[in-house]
Coordinates of C-alpha atoms in Angstrom, one line a residue:
X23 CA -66.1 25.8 68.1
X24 CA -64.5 28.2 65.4
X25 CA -66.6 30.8 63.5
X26 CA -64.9 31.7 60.0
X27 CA -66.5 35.4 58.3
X28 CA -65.2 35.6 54.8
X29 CA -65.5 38.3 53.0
X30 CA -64.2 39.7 49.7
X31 CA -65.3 38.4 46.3
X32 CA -67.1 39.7 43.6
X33 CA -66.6 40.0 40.0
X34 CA -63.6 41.0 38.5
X35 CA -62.5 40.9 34.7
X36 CA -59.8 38.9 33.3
X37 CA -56.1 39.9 34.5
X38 CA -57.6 41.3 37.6
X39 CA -57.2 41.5 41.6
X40 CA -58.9 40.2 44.3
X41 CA -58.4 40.2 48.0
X42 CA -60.3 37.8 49.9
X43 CA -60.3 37.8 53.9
X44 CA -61.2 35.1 56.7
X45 CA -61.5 36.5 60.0
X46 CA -61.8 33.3 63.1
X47 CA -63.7 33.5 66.6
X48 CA -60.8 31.7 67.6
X49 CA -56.9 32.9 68.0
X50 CA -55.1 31.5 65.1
X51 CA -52.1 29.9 67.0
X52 CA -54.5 27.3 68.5
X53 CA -55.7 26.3 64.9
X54 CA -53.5 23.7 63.4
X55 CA -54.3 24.1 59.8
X56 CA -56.0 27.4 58.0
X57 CA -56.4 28.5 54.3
X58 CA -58.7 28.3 51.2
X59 CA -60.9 25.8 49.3
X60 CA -62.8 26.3 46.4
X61 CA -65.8 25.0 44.5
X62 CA -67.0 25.7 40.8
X63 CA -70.1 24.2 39.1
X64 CA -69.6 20.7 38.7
X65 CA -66.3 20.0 40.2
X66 CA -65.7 19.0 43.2
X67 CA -64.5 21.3 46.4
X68 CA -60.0 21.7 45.9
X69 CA -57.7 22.9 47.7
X70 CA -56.4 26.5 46.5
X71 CA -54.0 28.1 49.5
X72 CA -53.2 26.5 53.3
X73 CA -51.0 27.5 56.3
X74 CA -50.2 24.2 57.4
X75 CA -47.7 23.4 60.5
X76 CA -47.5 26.9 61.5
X77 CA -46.5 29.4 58.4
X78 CA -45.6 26.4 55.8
X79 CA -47.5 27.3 53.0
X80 CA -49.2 24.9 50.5
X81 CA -50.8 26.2 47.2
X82 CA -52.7 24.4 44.1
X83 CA -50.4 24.1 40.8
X84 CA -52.8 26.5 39.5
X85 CA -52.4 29.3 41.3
X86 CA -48.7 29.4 41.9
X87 CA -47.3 32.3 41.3
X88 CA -51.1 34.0 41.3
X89 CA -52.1 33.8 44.6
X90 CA -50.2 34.4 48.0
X91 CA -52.1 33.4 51.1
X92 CA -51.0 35.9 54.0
X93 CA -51.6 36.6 57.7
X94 CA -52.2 39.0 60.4
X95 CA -51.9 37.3 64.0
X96 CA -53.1 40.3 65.7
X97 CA -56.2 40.2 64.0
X98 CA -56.9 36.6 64.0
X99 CA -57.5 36.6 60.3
X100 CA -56.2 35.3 57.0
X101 CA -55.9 36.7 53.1
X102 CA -55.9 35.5 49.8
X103 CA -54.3 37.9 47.7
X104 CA -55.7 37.3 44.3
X105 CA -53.8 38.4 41.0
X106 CA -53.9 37.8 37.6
X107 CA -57.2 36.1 37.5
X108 CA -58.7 34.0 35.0
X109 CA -62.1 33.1 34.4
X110 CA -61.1 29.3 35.2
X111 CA -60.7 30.8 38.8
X112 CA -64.5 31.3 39.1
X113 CA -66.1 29.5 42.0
X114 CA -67.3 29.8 45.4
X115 CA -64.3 30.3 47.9
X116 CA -64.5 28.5 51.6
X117 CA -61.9 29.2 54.4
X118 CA -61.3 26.4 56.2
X119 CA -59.3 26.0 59.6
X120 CA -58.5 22.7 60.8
X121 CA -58.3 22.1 64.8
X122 CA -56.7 18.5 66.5
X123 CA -57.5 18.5 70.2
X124 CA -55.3 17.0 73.1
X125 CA -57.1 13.7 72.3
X126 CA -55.9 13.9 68.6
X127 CA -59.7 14.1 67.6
X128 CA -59.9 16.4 64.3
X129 CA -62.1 19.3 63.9
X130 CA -62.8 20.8 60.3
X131 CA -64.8 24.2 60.4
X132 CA -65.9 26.2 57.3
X133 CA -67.0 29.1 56.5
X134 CA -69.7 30.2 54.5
X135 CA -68.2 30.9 51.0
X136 CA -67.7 33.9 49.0
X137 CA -68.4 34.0 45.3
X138 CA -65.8 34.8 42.6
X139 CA -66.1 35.8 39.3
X140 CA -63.8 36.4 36.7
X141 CA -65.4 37.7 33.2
X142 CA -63.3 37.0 29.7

């Protein structure tokens, strides 16, 4: 079982910075996949930042350049740094880490979502 604590969002104006973070129950080098979804009103959940294969990273178009997912090992816990925000970026944020066992059975854990909101 992995337990996933975000924390982080609020609301922010236009052209501004958030940090979001996801701390784990579980150390981070046992969990295959790790990053950030997101979900606005109508739309379906996307992905928006993931470490994938140990530190390959793997953003959405639309946040290149925006957003830089980060990591502290020590603390089991990974960021979204947040910059240059637009209000198109408002949504709910999940963390998401992905586990395969030794019997390649996958695992998909969530957190409990932070809201966002950027103001024009």
């Amino acid at each position: 079982q992995v337990q996933l604590v975000e924390s982080g969002g609020g609301l922010v104006q236009t052209g501004g910075s958030l940090r979001l973070s996801c701390a784990t129950s579980r150390n981070i080098f046992s969990i295959n996949a790790m990053g950030w979804y997101r979900q606005a009103p109508g739309k379906q959940r996307e992905l928006v930042a993931m470490f994938t294969s140990g530190s390959t990273t793997n953003y959405a178009d639309s946040v290149k350049g925006r957003f830089t997912i980060s990591r502290d090992n020590a603390k089991n816990t990974v960021y979204l740094q947040m910059n240059s925000l637009k209000p198109e970026d408002t949504a709910v944020y999940y963390c998401n880490a992905v586990v395969v066992t030794a019997f390649n059975a996958v695992a998909d854990y969530w957190g409990q979502g932070t809201q966002v909101t950027v103001s024009s």
